[in-house]
Coordinates of N, CA, C and O and ligand atoms in Angstrom, one line a residue:
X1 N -86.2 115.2 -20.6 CA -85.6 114.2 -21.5 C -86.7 113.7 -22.5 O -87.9 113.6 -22.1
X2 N -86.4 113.3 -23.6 CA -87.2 112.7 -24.7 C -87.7 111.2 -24.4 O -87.1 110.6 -23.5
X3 N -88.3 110.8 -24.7 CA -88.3 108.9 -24.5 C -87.4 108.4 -25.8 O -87.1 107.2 -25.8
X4 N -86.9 109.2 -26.8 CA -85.9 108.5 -27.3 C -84.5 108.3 -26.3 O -84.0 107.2 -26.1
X5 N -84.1 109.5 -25.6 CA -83.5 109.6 -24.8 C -83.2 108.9 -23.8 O -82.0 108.8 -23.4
X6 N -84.7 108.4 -23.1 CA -84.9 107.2 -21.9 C -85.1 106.0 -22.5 O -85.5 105.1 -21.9
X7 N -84.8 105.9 -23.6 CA -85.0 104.3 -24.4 C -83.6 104.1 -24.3 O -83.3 103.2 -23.6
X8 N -82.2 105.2 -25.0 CA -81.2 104.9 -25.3 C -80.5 104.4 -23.8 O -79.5 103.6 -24.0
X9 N -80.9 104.8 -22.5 CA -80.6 104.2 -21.5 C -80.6 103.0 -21.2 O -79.5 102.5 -20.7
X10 N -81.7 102.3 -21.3 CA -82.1 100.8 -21.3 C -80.9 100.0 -22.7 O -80.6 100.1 -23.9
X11 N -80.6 99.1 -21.4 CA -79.3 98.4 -22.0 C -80.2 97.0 -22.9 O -81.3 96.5 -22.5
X12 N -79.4 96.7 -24.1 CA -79.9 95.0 -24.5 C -78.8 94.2 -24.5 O -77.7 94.5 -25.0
X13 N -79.2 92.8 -23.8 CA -77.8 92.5 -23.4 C -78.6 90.6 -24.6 O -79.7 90.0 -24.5
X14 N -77.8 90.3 -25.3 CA -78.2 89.2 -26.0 C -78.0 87.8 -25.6 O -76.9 87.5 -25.1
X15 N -78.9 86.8 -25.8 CA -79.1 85.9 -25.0 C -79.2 85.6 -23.7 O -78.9 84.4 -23.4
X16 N -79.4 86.3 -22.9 CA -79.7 86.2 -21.7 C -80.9 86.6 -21.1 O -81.2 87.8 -21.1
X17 N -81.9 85.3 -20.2 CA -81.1 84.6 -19.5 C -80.5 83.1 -20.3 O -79.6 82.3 -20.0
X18 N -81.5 82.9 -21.4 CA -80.9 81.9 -22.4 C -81.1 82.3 -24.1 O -81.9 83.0 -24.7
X19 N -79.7 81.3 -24.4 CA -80.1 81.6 -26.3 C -81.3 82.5 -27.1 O -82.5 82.2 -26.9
X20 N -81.2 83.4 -27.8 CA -82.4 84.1 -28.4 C -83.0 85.2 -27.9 O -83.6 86.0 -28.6
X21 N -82.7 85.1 -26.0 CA -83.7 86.5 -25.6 C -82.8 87.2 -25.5 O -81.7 87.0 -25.2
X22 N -83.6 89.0 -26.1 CA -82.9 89.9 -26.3 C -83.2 90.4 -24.9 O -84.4 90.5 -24.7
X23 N -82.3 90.7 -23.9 CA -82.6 90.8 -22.6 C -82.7 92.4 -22.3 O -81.6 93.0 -22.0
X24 N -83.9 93.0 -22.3 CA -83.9 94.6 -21.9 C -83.6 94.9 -20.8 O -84.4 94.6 -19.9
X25 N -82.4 95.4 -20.4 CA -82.0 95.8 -18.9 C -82.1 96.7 -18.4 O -81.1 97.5 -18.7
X26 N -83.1 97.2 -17.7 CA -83.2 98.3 -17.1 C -82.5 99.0 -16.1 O -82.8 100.2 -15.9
X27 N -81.5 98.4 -15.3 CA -80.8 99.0 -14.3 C -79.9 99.8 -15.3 O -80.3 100.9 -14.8
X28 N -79.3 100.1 -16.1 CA -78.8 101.0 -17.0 C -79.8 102.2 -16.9 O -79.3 103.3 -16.7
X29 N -81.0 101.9 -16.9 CA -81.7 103.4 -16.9 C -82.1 103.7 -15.5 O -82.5 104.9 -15.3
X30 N -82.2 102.9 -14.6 CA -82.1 103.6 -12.9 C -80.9 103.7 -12.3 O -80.8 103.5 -11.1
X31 N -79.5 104.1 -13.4 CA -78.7 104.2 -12.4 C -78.2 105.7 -12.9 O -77.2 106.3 -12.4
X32 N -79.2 106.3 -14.0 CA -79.2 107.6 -14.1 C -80.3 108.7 -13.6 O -81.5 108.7 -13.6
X33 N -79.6 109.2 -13.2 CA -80.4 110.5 -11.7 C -81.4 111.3 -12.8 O -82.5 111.6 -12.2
X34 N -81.3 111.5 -14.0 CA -82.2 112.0 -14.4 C -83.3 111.0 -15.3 O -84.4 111.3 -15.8
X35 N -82.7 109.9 -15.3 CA -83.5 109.3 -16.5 C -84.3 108.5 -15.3 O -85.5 108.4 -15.5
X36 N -84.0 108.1 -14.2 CA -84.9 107.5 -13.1 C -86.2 108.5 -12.7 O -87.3 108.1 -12.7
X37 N -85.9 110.1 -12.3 CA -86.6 110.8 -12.2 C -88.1 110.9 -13.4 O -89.3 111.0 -13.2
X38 N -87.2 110.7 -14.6 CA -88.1 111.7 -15.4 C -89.1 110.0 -15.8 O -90.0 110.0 -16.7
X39 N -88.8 109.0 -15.3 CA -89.2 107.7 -15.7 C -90.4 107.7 -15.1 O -91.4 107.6 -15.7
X40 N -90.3 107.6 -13.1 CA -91.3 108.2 -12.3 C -92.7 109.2 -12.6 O -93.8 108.9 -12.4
X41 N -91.8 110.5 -13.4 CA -92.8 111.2 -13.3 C -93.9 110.8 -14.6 O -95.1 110.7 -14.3
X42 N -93.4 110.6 -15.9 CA -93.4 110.0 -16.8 C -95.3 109.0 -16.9 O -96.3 109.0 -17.6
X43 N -94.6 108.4 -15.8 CA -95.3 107.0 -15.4 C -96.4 107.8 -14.2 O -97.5 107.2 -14.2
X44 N -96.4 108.8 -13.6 CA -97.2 109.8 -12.7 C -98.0 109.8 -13.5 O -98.6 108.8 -13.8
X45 N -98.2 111.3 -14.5 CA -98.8 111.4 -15.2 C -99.6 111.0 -16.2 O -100.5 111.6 -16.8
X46 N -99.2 109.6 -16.5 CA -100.2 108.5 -17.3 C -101.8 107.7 -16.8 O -102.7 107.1 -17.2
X47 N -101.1 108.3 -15.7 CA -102.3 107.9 -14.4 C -103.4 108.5 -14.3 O -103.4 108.8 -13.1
X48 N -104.5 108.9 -14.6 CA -105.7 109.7 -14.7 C -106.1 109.9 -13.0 O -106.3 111.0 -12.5
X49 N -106.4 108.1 -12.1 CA -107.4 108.2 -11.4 C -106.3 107.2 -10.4 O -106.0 106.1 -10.4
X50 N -106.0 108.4 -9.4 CA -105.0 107.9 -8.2 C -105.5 105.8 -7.7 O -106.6 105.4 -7.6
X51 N -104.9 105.3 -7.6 CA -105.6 104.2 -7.0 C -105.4 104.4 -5.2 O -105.0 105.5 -4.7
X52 N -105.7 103.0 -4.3 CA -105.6 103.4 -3.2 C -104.2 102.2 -3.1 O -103.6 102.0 -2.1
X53 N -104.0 101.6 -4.2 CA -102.6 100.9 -3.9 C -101.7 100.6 -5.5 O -102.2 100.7 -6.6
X54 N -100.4 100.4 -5.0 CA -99.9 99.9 -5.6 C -99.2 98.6 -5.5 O -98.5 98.2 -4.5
X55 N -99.4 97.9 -6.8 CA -99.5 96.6 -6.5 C -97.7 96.4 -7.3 O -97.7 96.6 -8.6
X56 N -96.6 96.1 -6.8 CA -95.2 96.3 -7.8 C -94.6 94.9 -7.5 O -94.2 94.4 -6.4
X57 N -94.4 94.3 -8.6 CA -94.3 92.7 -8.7 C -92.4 92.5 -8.8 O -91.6 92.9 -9.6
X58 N -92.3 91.7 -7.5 CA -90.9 91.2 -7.6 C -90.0 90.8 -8.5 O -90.3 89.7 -9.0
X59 N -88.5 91.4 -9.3 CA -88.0 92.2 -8.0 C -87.7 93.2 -9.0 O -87.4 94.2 -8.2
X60 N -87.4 93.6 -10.2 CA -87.4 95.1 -10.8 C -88.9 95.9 -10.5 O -89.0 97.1 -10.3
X61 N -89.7 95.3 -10.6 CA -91.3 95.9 -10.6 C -91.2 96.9 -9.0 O -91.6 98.0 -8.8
X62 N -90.6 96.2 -8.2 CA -90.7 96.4 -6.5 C -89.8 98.1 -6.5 O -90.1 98.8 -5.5
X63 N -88.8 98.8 -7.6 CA -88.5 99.7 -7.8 C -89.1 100.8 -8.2 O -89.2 101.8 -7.5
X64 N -89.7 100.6 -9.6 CA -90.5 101.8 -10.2 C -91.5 101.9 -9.4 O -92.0 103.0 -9.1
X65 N -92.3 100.2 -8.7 CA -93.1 100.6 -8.4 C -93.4 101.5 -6.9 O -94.3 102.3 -6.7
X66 N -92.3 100.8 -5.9 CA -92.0 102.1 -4.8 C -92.2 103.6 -4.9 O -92.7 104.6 -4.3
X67 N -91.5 103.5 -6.0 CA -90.8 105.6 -6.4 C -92.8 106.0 -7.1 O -93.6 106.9 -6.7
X68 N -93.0 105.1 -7.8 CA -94.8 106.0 -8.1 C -95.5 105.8 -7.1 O -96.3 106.7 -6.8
X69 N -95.5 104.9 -6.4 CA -96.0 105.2 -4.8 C -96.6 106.2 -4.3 O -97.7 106.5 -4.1
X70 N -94.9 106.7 -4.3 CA -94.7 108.0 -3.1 C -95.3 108.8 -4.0 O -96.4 109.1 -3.6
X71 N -94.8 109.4 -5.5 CA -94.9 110.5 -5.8 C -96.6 110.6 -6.2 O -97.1 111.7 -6.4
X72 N -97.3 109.4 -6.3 CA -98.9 109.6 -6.4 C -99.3 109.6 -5.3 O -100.3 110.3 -5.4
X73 N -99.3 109.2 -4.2 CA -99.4 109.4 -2.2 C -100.6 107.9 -2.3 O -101.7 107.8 -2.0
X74 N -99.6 107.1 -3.0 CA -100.3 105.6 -2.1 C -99.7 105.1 -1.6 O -98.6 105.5 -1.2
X75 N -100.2 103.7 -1.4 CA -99.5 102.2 -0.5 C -98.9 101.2 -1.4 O -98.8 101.3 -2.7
X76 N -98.6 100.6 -0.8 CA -97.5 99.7 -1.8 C -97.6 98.2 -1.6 O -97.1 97.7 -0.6
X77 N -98.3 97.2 -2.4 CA -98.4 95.9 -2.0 C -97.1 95.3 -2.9 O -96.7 95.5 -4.1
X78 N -96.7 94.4 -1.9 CA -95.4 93.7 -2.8 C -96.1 92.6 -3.3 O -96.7 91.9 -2.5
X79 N -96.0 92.0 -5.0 CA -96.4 90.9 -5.4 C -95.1 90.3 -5.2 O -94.2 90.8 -5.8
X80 N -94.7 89.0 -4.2 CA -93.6 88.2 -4.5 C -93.2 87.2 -4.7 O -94.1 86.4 -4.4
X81 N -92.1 86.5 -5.3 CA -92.1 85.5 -5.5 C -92.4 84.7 -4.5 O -92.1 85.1 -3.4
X82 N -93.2 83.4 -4.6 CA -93.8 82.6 -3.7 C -92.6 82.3 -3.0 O -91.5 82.3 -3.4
X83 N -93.1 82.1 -1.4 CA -91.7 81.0 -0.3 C -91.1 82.7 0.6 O -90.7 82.9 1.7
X84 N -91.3 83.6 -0.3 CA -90.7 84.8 0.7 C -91.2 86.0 1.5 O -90.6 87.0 1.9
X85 N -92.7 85.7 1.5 CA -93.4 86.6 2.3 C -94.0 85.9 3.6 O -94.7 84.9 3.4
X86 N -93.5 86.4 5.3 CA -93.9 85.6 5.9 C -95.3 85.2 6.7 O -95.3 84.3 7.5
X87 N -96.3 85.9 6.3 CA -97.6 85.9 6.9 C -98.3 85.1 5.8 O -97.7 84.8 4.8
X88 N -99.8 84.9 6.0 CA -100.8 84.2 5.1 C -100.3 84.5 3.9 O -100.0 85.6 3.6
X89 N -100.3 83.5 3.3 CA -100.3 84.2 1.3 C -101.3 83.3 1.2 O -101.8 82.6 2.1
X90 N -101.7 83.3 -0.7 CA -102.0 83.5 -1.4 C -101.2 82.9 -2.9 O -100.3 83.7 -3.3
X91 N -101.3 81.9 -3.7 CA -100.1 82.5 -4.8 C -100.7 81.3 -5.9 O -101.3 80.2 -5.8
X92 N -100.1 82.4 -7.2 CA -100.6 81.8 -8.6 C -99.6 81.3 -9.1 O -98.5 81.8 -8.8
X93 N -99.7 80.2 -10.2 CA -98.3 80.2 -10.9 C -98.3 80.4 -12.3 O -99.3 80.1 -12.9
X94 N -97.2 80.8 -13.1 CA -97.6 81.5 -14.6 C -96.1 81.3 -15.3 O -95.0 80.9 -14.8
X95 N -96.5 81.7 -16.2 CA -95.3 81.4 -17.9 C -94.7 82.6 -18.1 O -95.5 83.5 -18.4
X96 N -93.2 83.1 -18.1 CA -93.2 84.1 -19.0 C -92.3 83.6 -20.4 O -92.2 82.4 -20.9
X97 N -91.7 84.7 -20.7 CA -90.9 84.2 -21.8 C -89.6 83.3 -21.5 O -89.2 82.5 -22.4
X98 N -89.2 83.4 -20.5 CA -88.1 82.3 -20.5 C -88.0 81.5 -19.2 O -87.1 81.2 -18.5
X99 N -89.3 81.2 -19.0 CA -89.2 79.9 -17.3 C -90.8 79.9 -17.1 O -91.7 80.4 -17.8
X100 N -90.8 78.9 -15.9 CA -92.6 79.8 -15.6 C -92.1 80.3 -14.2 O -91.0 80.9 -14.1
X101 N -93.0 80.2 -13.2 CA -92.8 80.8 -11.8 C -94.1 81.0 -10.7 O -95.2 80.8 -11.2
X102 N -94.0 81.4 -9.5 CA -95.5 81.4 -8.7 C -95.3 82.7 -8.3 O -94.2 83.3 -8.2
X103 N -96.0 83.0 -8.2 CA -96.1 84.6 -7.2 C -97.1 84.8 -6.0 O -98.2 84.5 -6.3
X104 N -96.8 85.2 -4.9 CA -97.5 85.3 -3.7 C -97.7 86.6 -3.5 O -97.0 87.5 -3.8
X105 N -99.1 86.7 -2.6 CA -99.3 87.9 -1.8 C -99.6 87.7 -0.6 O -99.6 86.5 -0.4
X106 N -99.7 88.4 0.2 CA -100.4 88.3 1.5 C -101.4 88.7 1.5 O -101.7 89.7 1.0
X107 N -102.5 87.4 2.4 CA -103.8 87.5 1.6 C -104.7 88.2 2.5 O -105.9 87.9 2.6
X108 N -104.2 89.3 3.3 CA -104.3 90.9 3.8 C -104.3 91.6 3.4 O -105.3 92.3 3.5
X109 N -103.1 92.1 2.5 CA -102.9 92.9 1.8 C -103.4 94.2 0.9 O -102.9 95.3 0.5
X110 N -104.7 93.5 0.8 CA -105.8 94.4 -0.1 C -107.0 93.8 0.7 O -107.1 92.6 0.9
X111 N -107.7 94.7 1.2 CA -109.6 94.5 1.4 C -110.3 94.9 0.2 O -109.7 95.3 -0.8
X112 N -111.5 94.6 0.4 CA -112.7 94.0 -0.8 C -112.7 95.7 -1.2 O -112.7 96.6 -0.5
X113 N -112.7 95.7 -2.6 CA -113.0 97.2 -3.2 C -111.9 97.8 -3.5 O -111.9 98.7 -4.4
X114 N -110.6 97.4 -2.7 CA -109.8 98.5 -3.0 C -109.6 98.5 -4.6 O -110.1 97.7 -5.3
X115 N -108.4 99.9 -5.3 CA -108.6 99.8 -6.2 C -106.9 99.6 -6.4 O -106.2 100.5 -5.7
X116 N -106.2 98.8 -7.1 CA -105.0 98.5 -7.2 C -104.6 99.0 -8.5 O -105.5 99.0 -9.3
X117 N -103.4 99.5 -8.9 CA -102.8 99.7 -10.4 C -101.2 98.3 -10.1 O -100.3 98.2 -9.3
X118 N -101.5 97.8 -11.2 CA -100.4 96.9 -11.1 C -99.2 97.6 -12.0 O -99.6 98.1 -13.0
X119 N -97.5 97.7 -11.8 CA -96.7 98.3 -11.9 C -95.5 97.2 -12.3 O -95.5 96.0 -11.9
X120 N -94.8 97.5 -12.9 CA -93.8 96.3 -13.1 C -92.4 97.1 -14.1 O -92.7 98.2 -14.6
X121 N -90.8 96.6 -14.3 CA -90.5 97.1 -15.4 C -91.1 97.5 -16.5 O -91.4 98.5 -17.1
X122 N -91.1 96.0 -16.9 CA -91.2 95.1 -18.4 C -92.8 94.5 -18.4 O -93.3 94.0 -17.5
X123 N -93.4 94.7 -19.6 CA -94.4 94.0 -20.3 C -93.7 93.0 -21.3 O -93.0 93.5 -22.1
X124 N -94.0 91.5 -21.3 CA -93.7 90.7 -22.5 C -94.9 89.7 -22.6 O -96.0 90.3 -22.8
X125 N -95.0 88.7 -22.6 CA -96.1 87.9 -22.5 C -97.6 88.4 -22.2 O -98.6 88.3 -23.0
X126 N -97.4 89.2 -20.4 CA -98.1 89.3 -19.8 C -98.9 88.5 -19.0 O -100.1 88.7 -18.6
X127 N -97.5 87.1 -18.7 CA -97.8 85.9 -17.8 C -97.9 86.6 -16.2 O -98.7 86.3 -15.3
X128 N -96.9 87.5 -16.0 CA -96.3 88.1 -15.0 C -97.5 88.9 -14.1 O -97.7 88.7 -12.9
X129 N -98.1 89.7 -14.9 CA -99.3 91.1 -15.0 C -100.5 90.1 -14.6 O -101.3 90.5 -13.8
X130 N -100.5 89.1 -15.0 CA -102.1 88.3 -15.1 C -102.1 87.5 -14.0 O -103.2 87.2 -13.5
X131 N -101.1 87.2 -13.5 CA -101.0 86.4 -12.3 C -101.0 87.5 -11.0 O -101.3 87.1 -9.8
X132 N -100.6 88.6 -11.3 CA -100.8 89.7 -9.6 C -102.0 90.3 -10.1 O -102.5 91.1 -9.4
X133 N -102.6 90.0 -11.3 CA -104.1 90.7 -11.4 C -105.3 89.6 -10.4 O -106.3 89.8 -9.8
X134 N -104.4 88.2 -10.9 CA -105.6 87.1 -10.3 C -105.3 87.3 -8.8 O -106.3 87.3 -8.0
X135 N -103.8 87.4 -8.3 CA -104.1 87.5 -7.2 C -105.1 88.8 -6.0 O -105.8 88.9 -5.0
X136 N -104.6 89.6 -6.8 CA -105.4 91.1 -6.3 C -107.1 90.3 -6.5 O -107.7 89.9 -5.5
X137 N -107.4 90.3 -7.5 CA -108.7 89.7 -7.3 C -109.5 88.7 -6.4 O -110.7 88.8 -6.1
X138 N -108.5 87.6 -6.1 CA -108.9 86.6 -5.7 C -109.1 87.3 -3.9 O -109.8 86.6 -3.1
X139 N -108.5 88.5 -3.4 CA -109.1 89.2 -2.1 C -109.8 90.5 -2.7 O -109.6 91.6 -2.2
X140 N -110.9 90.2 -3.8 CA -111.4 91.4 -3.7 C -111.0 92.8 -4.4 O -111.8 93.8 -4.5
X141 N -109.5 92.5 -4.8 CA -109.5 94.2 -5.2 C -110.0 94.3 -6.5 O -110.5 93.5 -7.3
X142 N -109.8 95.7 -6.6 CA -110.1 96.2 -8.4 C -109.3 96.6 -9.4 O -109.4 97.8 -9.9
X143 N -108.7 96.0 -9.8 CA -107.4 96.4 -10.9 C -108.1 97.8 -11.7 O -109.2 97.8 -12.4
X144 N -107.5 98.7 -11.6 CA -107.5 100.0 -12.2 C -106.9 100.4 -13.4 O -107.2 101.4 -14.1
X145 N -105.9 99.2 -13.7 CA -104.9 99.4 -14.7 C -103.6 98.7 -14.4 O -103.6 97.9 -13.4
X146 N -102.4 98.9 -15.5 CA -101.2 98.4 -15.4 C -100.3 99.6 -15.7 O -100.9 100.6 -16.3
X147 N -99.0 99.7 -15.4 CA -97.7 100.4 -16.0 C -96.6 99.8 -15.8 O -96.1 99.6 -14.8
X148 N -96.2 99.6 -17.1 CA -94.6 99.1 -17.1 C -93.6 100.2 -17.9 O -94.2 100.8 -18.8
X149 N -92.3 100.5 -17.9 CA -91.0 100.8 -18.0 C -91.5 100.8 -19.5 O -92.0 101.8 -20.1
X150 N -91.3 99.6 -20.1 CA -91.2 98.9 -21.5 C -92.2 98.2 -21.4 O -92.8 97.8 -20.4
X151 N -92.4 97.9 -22.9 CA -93.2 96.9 -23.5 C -92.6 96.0 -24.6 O -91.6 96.5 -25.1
X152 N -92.9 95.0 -25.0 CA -92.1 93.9 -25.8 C -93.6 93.8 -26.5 O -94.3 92.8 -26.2
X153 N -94.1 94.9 -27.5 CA -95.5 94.2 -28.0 C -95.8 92.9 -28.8 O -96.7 92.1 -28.8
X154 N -94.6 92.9 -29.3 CA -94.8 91.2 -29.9 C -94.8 90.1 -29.4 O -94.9 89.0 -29.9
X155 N -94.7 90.3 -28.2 CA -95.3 89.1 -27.1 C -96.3 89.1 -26.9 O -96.7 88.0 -26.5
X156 N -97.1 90.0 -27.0 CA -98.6 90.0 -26.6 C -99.3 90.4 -25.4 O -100.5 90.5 -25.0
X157 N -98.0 90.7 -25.0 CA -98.8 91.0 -23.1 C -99.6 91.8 -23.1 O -100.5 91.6 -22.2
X158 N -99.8 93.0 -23.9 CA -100.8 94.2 -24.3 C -101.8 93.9 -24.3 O -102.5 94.4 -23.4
X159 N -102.6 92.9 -25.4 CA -103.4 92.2 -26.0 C -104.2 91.6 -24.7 O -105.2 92.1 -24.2
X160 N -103.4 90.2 -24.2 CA -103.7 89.7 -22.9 C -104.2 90.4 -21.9 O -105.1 90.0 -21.2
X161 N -103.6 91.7 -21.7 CA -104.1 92.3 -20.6 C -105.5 93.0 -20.3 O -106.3 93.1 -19.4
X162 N -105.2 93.8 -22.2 CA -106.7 94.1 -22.7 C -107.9 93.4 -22.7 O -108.8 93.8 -22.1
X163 N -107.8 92.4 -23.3 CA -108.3 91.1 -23.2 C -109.3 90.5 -22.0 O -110.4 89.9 -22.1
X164 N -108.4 90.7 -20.7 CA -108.8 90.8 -19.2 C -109.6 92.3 -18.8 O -110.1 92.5 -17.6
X165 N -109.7 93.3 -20.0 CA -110.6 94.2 -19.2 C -109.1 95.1 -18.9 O -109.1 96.2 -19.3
X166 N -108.1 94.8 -18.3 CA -107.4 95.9 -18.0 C -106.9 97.0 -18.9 O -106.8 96.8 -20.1
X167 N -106.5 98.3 -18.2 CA -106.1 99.5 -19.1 C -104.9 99.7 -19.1 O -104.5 100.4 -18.2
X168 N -103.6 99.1 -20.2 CA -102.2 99.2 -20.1 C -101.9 100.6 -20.8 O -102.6 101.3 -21.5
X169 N -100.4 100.7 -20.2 CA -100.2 102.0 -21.1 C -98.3 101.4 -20.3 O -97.8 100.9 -19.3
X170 N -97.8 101.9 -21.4 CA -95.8 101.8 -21.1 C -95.4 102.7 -21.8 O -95.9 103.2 -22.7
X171 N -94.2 103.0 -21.2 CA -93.3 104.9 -21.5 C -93.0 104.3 -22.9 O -93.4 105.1 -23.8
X172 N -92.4 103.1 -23.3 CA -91.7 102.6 -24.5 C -91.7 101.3 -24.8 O -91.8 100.4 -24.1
X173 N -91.5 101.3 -26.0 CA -91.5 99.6 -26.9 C -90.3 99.1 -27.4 O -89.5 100.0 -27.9
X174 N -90.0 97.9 -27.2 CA -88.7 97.2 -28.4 C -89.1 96.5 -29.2 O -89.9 95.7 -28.7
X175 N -88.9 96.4 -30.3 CA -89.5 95.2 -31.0 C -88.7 93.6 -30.8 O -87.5 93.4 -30.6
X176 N -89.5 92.6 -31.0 CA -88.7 91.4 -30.8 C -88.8 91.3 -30.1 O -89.3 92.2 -29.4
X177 N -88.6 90.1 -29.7 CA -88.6 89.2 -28.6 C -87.6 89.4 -27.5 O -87.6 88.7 -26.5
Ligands
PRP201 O1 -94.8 89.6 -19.3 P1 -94.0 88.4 -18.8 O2 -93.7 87.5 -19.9 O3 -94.6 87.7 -17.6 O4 -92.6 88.9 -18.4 C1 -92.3 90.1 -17.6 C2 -91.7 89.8 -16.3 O5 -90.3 89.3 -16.5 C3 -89.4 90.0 -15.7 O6 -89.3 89.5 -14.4 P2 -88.5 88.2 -14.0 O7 -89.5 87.1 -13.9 O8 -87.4 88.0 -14.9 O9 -88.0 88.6 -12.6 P3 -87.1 89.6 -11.8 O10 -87.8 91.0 -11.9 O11 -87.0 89.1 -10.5 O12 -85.7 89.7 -12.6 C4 -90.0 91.4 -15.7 O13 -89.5 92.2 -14.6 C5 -91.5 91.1 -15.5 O14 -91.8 90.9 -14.2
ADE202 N1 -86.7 90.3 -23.0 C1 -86.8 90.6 -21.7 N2 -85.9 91.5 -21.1 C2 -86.0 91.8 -19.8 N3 -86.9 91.2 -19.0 C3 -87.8 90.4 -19.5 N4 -88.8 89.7 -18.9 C4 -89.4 88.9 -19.9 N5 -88.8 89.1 -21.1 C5 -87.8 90.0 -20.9

């Protein structure tokens, strides 16, 4: 499949979750057997330098980022929303485009060194990405990079991430907000 092909998948659904945002929905594109696959591999191959985790942020992120997982042969740390992981956490809190929110880890989860790739649908802001970067850090790991689905570059999350030293890279862009 083309990435024009895997773009036309991803649904835009308007104003939601409030007035103005053009809401990119990606379950439209994981509920096709081939556009899920080739999304995976897609997202494989962008990868140069395996990490020893993946880090896939609650709760679309917790998808793609499972399936690159397996198919790059790592581990899988769940970033989640704060209140629902039950051992020690950890947790930051951050802005995206339409709310703010906290996010937690378990503050196990990663030892000193490891090297984490953070994983998500969506890039917008990059409120989301910066807050499971601080938390990976704050036990030590090493952010290796980012991958998301999409990117919303006129948010800036690109920029920001850059910014922080990280290496982003996404299958595809929308413009707008
Ligand atoms: O770059 P940012 O501005 O931080 O926005 C991106 C985040 O927003 C969405 O998640 P959302 O918080 O809507 O949660 P969900 O996956 O649980 O629906 C998306 O899945 C990213 O995690
Ligand atoms: N426009 C958007 N569509 C889907 N998820 C998002 N997360 C932040 N902004 C978003």
């Amino acid at each position: 499949m083309t990435i024009d092909q895997l773009r036309e998948l991803v649904r835009t659904i308007p104003n939601y979750p409030k007035p103005g945002i053009q809401f990119r929905d990606v379950t439209t594109l994981l509920l096709h057997q081939q556009g899920l696959s080739e999304t995976v591999e897609r997202l494989a191959v962008s990868v140069a330098d395996k990490p020893d985790l993946i880090a896939a942020i609650e709760a679309r992120g917790f998808v793609v980022g499972a399936a690159l997982a397996v198919r790059l042969g790592c581990g899988l740390l769940l970033i989640r929303k704060d209140g629902k992981l039950p051992g020690e956490t950890i947790a930051e809190d951050y802005a995206l485009e339409y709310g703010k929110d906290r996010l937690a880890m378990h503050i196990d989860a990663c030892t000193i060194g490891q090297r984490v790739l953070i994983v998500d649908d969506l890039l917008a802001t990059g409120g989301t990405a910066l807050a499971a970067a601080r938390l990976v850090r704050r036990v030590g790991g090493v952010i290796t990079g980012a991958r998301f689905v999409i990117d919303l570059p006129e948010l800036g999350g690109g920029k920001a991430l850059r910014a922080d030293g990280i290496e982003v890279a996404a299958l595809m862009e929308f413009a707008g907000a």
